[in-house]
Coordinates of C-alpha atoms and ligand atoms in Angstrom, one line a residue:
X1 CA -125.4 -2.2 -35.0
X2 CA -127.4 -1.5 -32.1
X3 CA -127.7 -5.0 -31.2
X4 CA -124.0 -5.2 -31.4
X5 CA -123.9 -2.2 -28.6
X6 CA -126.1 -3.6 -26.4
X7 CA -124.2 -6.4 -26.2
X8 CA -121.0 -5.0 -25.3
X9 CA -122.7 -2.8 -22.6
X10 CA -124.2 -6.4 -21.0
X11 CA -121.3 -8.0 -20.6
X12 CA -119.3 -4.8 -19.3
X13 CA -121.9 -4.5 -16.7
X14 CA -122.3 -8.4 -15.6
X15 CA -119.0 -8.0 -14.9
X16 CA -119.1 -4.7 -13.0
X17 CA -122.1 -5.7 -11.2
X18 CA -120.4 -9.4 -9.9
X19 CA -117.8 -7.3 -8.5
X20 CA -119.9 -4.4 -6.6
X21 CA -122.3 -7.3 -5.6
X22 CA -121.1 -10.2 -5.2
X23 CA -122.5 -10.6 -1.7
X24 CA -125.6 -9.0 -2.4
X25 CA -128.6 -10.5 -0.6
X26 CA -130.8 -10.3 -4.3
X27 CA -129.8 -13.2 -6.4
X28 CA -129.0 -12.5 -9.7
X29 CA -130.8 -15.2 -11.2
X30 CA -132.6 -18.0 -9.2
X31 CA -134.7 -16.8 -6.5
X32 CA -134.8 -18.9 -3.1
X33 CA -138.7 -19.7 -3.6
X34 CA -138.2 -21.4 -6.4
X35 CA -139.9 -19.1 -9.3
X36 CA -138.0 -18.1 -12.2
X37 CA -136.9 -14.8 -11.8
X38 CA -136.5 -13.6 -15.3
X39 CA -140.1 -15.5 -16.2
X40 CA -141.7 -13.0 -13.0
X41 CA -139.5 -10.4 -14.6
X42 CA -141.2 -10.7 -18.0
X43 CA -144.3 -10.3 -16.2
X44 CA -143.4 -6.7 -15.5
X45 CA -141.2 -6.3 -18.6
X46 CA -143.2 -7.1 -21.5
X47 CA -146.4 -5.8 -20.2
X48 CA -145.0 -2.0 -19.0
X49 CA -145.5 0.5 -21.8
X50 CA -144.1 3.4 -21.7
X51 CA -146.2 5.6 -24.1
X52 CA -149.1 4.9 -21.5
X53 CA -146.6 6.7 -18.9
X54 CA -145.5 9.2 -21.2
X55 CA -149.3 9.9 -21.6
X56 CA -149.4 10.7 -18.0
X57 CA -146.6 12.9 -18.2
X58 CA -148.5 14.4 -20.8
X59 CA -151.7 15.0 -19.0
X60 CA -149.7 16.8 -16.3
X61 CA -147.3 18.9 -17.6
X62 CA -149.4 20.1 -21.0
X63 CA -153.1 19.4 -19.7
X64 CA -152.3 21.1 -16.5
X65 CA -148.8 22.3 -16.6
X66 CA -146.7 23.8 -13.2
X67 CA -148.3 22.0 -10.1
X68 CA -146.6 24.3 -7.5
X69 CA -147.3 23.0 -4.3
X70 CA -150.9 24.0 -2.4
X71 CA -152.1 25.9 -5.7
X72 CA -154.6 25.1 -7.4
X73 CA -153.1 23.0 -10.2
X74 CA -151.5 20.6 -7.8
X75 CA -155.0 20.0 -6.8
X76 CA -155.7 19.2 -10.3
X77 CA -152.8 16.7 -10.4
X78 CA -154.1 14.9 -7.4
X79 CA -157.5 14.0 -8.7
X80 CA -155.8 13.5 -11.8
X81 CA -153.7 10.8 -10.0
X82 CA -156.5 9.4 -8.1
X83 CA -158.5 9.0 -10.9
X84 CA -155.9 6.7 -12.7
X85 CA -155.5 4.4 -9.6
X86 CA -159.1 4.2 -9.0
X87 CA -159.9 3.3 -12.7
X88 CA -157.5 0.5 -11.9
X89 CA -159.2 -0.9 -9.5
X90 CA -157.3 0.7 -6.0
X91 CA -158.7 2.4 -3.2
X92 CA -157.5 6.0 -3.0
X93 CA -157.0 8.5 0.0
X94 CA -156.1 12.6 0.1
X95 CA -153.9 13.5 2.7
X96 CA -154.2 16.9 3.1
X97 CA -151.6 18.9 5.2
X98 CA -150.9 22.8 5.7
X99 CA -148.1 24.7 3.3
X100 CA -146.7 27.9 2.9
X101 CA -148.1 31.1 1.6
X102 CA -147.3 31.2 -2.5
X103 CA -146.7 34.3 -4.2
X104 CA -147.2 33.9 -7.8
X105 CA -146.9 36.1 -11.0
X106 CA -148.7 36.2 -14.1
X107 CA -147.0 37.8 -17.1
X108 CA -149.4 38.4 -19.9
X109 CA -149.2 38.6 -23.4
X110 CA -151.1 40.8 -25.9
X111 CA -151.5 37.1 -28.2
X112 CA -152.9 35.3 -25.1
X113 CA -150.0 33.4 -24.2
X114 CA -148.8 33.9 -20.5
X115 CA -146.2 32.9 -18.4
X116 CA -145.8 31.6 -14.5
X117 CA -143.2 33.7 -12.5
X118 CA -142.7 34.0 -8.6
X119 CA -143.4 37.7 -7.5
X120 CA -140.9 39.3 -4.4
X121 CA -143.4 39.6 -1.4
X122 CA -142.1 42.6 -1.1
X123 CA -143.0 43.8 -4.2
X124 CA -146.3 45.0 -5.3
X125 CA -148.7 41.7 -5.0
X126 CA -151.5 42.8 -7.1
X127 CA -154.1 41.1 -9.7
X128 CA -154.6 44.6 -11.1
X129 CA -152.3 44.1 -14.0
X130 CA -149.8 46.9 -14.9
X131 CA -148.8 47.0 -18.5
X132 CA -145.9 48.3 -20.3
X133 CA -143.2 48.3 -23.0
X134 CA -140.5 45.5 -22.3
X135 CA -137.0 47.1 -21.8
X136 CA -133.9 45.1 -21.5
X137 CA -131.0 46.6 -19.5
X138 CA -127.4 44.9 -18.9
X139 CA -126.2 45.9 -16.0
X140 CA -128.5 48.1 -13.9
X141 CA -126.3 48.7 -10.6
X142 CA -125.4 51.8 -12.1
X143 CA -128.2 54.1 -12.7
X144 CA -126.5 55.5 -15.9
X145 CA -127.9 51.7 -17.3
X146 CA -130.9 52.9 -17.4
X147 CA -132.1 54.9 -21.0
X148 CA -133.7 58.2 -20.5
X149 CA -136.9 56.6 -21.5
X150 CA -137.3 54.1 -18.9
X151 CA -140.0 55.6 -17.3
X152 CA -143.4 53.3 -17.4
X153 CA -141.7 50.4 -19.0
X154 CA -141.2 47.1 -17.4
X155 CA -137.7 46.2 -17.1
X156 CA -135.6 43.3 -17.7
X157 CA -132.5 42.6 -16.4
X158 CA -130.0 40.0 -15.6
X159 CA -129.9 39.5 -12.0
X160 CA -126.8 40.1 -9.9
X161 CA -125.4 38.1 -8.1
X162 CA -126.4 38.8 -5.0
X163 CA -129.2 39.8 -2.5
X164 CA -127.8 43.3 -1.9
X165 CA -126.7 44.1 -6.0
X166 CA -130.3 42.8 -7.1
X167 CA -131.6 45.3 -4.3
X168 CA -129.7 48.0 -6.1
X169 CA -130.7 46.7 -9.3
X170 CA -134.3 47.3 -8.5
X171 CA -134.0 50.2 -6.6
X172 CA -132.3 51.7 -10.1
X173 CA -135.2 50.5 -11.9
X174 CA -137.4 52.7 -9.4
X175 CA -135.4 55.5 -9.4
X176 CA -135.4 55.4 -13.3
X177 CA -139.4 55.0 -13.2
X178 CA -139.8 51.5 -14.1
X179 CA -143.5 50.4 -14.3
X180 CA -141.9 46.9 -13.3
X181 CA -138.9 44.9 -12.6
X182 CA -137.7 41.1 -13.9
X183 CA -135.3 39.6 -12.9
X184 CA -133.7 37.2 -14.7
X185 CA -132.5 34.1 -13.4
X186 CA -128.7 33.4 -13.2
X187 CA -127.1 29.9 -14.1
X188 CA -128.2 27.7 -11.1
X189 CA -125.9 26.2 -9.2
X190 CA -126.2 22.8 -10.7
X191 CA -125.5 23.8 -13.8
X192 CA -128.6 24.0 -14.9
X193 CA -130.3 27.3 -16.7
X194 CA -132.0 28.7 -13.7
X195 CA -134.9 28.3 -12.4
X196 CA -137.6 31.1 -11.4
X197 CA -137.0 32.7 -7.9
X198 CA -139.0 35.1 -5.2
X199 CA -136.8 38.0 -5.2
X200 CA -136.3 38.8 -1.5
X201 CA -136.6 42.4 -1.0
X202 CA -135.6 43.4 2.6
X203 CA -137.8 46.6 2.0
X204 CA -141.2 47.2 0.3
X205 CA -141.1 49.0 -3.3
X206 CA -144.6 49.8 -4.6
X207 CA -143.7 48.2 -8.2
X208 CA -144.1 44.4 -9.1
X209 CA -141.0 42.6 -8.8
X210 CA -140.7 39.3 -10.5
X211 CA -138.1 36.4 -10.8
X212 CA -137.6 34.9 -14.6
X213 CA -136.2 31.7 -15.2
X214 CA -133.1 32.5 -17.1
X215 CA -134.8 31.1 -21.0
X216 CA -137.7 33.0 -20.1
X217 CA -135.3 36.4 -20.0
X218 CA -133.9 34.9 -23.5
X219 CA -137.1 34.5 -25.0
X220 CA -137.8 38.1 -24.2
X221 CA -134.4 39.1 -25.9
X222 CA -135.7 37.6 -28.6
X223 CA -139.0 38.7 -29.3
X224 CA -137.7 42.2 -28.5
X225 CA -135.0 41.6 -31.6
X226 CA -138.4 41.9 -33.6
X227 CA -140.0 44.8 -32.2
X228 CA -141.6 46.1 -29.5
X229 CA -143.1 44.2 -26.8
X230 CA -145.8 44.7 -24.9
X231 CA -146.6 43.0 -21.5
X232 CA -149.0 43.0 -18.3
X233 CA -147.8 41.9 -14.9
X234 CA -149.9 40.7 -12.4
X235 CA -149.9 38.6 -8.9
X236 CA -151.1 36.8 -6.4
X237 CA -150.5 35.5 -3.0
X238 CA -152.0 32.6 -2.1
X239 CA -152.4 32.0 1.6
X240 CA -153.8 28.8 4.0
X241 CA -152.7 26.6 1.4
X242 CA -153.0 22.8 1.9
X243 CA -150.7 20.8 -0.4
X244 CA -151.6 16.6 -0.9
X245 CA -150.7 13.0 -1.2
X246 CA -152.5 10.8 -3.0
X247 CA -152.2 7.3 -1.9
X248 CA -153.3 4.0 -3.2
X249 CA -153.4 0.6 -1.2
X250 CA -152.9 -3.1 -3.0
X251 CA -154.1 -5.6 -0.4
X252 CA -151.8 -8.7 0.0
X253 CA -153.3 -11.6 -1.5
X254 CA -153.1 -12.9 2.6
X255 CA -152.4 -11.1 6.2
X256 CA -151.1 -12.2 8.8
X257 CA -149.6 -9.8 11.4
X258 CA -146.1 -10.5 9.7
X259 CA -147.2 -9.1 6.4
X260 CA -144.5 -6.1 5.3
X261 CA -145.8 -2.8 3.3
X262 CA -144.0 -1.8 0.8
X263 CA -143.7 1.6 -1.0
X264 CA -143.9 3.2 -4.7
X265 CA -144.0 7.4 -4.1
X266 CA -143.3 9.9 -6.7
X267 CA -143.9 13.5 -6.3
X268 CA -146.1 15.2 -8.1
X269 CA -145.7 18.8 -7.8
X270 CA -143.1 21.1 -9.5
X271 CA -141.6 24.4 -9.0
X272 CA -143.3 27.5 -9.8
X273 CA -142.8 28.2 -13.8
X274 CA -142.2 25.1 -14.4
X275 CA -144.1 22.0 -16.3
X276 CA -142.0 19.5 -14.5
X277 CA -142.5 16.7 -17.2
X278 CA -139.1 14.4 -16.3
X279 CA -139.3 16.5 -12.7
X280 CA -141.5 15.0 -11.8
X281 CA -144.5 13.7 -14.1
X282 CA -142.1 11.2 -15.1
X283 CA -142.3 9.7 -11.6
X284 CA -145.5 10.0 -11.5
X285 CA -146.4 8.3 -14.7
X286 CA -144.2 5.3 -14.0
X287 CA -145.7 4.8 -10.9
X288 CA -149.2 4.8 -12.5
X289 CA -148.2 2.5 -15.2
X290 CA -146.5 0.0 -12.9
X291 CA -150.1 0.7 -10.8
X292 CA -151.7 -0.6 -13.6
X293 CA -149.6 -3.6 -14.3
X294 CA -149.2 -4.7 -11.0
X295 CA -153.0 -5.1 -10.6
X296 CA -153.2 -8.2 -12.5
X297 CA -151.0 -10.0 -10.1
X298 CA -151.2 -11.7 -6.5
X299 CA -148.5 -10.4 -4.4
X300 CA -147.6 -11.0 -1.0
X301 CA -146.7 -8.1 0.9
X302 CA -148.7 -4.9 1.1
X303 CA -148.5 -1.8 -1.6
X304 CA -148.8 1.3 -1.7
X305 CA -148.5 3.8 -4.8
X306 CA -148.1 7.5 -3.3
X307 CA -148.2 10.8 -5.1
X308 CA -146.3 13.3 -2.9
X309 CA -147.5 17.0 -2.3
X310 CA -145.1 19.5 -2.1
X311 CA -141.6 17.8 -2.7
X312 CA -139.8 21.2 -3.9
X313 CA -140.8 22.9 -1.0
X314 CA -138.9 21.0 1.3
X315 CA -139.8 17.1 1.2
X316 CA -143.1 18.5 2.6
X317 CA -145.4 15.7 1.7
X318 CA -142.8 12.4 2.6
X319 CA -142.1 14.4 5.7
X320 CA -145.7 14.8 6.3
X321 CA -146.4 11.1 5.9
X322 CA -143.8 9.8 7.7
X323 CA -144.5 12.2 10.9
X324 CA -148.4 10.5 10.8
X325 CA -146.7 7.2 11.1
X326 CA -146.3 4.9 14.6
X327 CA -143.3 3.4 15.2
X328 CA -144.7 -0.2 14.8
X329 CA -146.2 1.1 11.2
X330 CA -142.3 2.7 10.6
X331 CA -141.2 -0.8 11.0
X332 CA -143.2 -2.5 8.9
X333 CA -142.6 -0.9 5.9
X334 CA -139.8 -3.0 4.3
X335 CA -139.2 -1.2 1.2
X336 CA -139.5 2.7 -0.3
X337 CA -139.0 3.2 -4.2
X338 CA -139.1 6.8 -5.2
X339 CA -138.8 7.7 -9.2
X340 CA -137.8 11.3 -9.3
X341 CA -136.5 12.4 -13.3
X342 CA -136.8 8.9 -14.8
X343 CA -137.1 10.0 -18.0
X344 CA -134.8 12.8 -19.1
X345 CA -133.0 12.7 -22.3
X346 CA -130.4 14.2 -21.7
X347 CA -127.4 12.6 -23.4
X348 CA -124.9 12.8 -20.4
X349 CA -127.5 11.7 -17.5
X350 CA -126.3 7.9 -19.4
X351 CA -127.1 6.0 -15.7
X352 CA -130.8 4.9 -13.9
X353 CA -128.8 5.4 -10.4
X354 CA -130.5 4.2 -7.2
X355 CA -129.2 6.9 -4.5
X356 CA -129.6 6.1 -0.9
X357 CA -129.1 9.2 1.7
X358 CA -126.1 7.7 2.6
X359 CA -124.6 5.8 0.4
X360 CA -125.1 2.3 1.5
X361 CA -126.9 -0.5 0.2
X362 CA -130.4 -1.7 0.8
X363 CA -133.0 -3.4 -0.1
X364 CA -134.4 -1.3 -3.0
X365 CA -131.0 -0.6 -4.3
X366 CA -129.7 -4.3 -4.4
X367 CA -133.3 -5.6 -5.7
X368 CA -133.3 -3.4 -8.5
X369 CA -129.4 -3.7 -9.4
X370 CA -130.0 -7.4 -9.5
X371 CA -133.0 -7.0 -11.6
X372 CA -130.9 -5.2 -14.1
X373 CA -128.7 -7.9 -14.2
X374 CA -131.1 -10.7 -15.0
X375 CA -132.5 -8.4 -17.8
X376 CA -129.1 -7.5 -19.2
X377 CA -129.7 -4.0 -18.9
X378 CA -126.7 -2.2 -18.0
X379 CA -128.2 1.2 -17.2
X380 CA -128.6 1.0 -13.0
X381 CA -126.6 2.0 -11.0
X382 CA -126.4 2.7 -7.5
X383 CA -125.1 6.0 -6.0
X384 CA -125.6 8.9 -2.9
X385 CA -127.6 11.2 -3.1
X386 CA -130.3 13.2 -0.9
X387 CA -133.0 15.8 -2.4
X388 CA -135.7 14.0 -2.4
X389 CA -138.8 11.9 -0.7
X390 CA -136.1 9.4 -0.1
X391 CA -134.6 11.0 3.0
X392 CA -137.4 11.6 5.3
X393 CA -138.0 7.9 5.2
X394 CA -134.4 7.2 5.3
X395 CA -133.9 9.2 8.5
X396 CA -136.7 7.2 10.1
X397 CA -134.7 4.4 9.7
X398 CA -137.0 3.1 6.8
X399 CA -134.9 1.6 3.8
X400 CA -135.5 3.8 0.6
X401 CA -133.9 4.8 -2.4
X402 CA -134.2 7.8 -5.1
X403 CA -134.2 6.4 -8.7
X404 CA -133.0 9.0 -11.3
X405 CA -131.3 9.4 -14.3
X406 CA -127.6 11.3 -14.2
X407 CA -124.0 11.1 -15.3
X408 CA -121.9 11.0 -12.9
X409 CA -117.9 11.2 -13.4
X410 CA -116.1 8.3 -12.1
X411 CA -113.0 10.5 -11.9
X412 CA -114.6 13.2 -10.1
X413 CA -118.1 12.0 -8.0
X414 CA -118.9 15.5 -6.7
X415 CA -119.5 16.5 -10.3
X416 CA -122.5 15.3 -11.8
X417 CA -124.9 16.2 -15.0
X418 CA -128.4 16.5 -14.8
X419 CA -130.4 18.1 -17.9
X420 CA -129.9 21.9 -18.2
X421 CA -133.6 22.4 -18.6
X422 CA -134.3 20.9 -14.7
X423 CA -136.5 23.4 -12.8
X424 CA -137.3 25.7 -15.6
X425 CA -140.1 26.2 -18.0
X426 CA -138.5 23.9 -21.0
X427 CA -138.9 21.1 -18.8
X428 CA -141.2 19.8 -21.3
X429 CA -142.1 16.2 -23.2
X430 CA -140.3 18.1 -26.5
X431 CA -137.2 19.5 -24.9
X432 CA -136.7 16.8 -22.0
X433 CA -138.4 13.4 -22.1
X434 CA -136.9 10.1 -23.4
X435 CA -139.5 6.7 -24.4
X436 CA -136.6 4.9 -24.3
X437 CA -135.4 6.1 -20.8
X438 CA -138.5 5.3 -19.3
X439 CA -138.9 1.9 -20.7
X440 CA -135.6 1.1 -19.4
X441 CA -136.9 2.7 -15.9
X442 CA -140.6 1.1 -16.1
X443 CA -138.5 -2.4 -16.8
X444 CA -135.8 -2.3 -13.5
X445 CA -137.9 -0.3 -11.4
X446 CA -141.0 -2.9 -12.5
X447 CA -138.9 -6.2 -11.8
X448 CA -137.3 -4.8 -8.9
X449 CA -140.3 -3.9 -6.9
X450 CA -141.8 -7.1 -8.6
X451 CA -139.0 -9.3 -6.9
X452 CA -140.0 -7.7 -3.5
X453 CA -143.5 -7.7 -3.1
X454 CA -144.2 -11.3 -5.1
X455 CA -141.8 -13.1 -2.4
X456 CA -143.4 -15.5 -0.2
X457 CA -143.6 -14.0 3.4
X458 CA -141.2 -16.1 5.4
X459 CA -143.4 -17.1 7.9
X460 CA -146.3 -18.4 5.7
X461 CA -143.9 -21.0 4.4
X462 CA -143.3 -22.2 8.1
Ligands
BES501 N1 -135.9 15.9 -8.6 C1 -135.2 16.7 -7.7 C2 -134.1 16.0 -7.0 C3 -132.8 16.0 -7.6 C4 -132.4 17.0 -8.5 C5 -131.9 15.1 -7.3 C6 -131.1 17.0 -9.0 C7 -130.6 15.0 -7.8 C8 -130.3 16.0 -8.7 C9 -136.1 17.3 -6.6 O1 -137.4 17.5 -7.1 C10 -135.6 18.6 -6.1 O2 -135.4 19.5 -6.9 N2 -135.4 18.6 -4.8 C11 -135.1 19.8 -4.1 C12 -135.1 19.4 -2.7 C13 -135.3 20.5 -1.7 C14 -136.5 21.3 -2.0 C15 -135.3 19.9 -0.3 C16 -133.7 20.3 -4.5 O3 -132.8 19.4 -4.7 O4 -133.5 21.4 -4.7
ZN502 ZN1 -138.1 16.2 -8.3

């Protein structure tokens, strides 16, 4: 049966993939150098194992859990990182570079258990907890939301939808004599369940003010649906931070002043609340296992495997590594291959796209198409898309793609699905991550890169 569907899929895609490349610069099958391409794709294929990635994943999102970038735990992630690449064999480098102050919330449970929220830096920023009954209100624009006995209680309440309805939200809750405010997080834009946010107070109130990711409000609802509950809220900002790559260099079996670089980065932060396992441990964890197999091999160009800092705060860490770059080191680099969410599994994300900034073709997107071809796996894709360590390289004129795992609507292509739980606290191995997805990413992603940095440089075969 399932043999039966994988054959159908094939052939639908040899065919689909003759059309969109027919002219495409990666053969499908023979390369010009005279090696089998689907016996250097086995190389990568039946060695990749993607329980050793998800293991990775694992470390990171449950050992350590959210990385946000230039805290603590991101710091944690690094080593984490280098020590994996070192153990392989590679030689490692920090790059350090400055970030943002972070303002991060702590809500504590009498059982132990605590959760990561963002606190309004206009709030009260305090690691002097304040503790109090939770209180749910709907609404709250109207001060006649609030109970009579929602003085020294910690509300909760769905936030409005915008800056200046949330302000009178919280004002309410002052007014009312809330101990505290959370806000819950509204449907993000992206369809997705919301993420945990920095409520941005024009003014200074004097109680904490926090932003819930929408499931974290829901859990709340339903604890209170049991009895009481009682929670402490307390925060931190965190000031001249410094945020990280990690990055690890595979020599080319020769030099010569011809010799291209090419690039494997994944980020390896994630948003604040958030255990990022698919965003973006997933990444991260292919990388390292493609690290690991790609070790036993001679290739011909220079590699590098990068873990980028700071990715949700703007692209930080690419940007920062591109910036460092000459122009004569810009132009050597042939080849960027970013996995970002390579492992979701999430029914309607059914396609492995590789997403250029603009839409066109390149290198990475054409070697890895074709490598889906020669292994019959139907899944890649390539597509348009920005938001991620792509584009800083892509606007320095450096050919680089984004690999990650959507569904996008032929009929409509500005409508797209991405898992629900992206960006928020269920962003976990249980409620987001797919073996199966990141085989199939480890495999095209693996023989793609393979088919790139194994090539003979042209002008040692003068
Ligand atoms: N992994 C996402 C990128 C992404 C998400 C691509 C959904 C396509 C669909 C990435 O980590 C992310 O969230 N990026 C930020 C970029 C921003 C901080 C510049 C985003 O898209 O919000
Ligand atoms: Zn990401």
């Amino acid at each position: 049966m399932v043999l039966r569907k994988q054959g159908v899929k094939v052939a639908a895609s040899l065919l689909a993939l003759t059309m969109a490349f027919g002219s495409a610069s990666y053969a499908t099958s023979e390369p010009a150098n005279g090696k089998s391409g689907y016996s250097q794709d086995q190389k990568v294929v039946a060695r990749v194992d993607a329980e050793r990635a998800i293991e990775h994943v694992r470390y990171l999102s449950e050992e350590i859990g959210p990385r946000p970038g230039g805290l603590h735990a991101e710091k944690e992630s690094a080593e984490y990182i280098a020590n994996v690449l070192k153990s392989y064999g590679y030689e490692v480098e920090y790059q350090y570079f400055p970030v943002a102050d972070q303002y991060i919330a702590d809500v504590a449970f009498a059982d132990g258990t605590s959760w990561q929220m963002a606190a309004a830096p206009n709030g009260k920023v305090s690691k002097e907890a304040v503790s109090g009954e939770v209180l749910f209100v709907e609404g709250g624009t109207n001060l006649a939301d609030f109970p009579a006995d929602t003085a020294g209680k910690i509300v909760v309440m769905p936030r409005a939808s915008s800056t200046a309805a949330y302000r009178t939200q919280v004002d309410n809750a002052v007014q009312a004599g809330a101990a505290g405010v959370i806000l819950q997080s509204l449907v993000g834009s992206r369809g997705n369940y919301g993420q945990t946010f920095n409520p941005n107070l024009a003014a200074p109130v004097d109680i904490p003010v926090f932003g819930a990711a929408y499931i974290q409000g829901e859990w709340l609802k339903e604890k209170l649906a049991e009895g009481p509950v009682e929670i402490s809220l307390s925060s931190e900002q965190f000031s001249d931070l410094e945020s990280v790559n990690v990055i690890a260099t595979k020599a080319p079996k020769q030099k010569n002043k011809d010799t291209k670089e090419v690039i494997l980065g994944a980020h390896h932060d994630s948003v604040v609340g958030a255990p990022g396992a698919n965003d973006n441990a997933s990444g991260v964890g292919l990388m390292l296992e493609l690290a690991r197999v790609y070790k036993g091999y001679n290739t011909d160009k220079e590699l590098k495997f990068i873990a980028f800092g700071s990715e949700e705060r703007g692209l930080l860490g690419a940007r920062y590594y591109v910036d460092q770059l000459t122009q004569e080191q810009r132009d050597n680099i042939e080849a960027v291959f970013v996995p970002d969410m390579v492992a979701t599994n999430y029914g309607p994300a059914k396609n492995l796209y590789a997403m250029t900034s603009n839409g066109s073709n390149n290198i990475v997107t054409d070697s890895t198409v074709a490598a889906g071809a020669r292994l019959g796996n139907s899944d890649i894709l390539p597509g348009k898309f920005g938001s991620s360590d792509h584009v800083p390289f892509h606007n320095a004129g450096i050919p680089a793609a984004l690999f990650i795992w959507m569904g996008i609507d032929s009929w409509d292509p500005l409508v797209y699905h991405i898992e629900k739980v992206y960006h928020t606290p269920q962003d976990t191995i249980e409620d987001n991550i797919s073996p199966e997805r990141m085989k199939s990413a480890l495999d095209i992603i693996g023989a793609g890169l393979f088919d790139v940095v194994r090539k003979d440089v042209p002008a040692l075969n003068k």
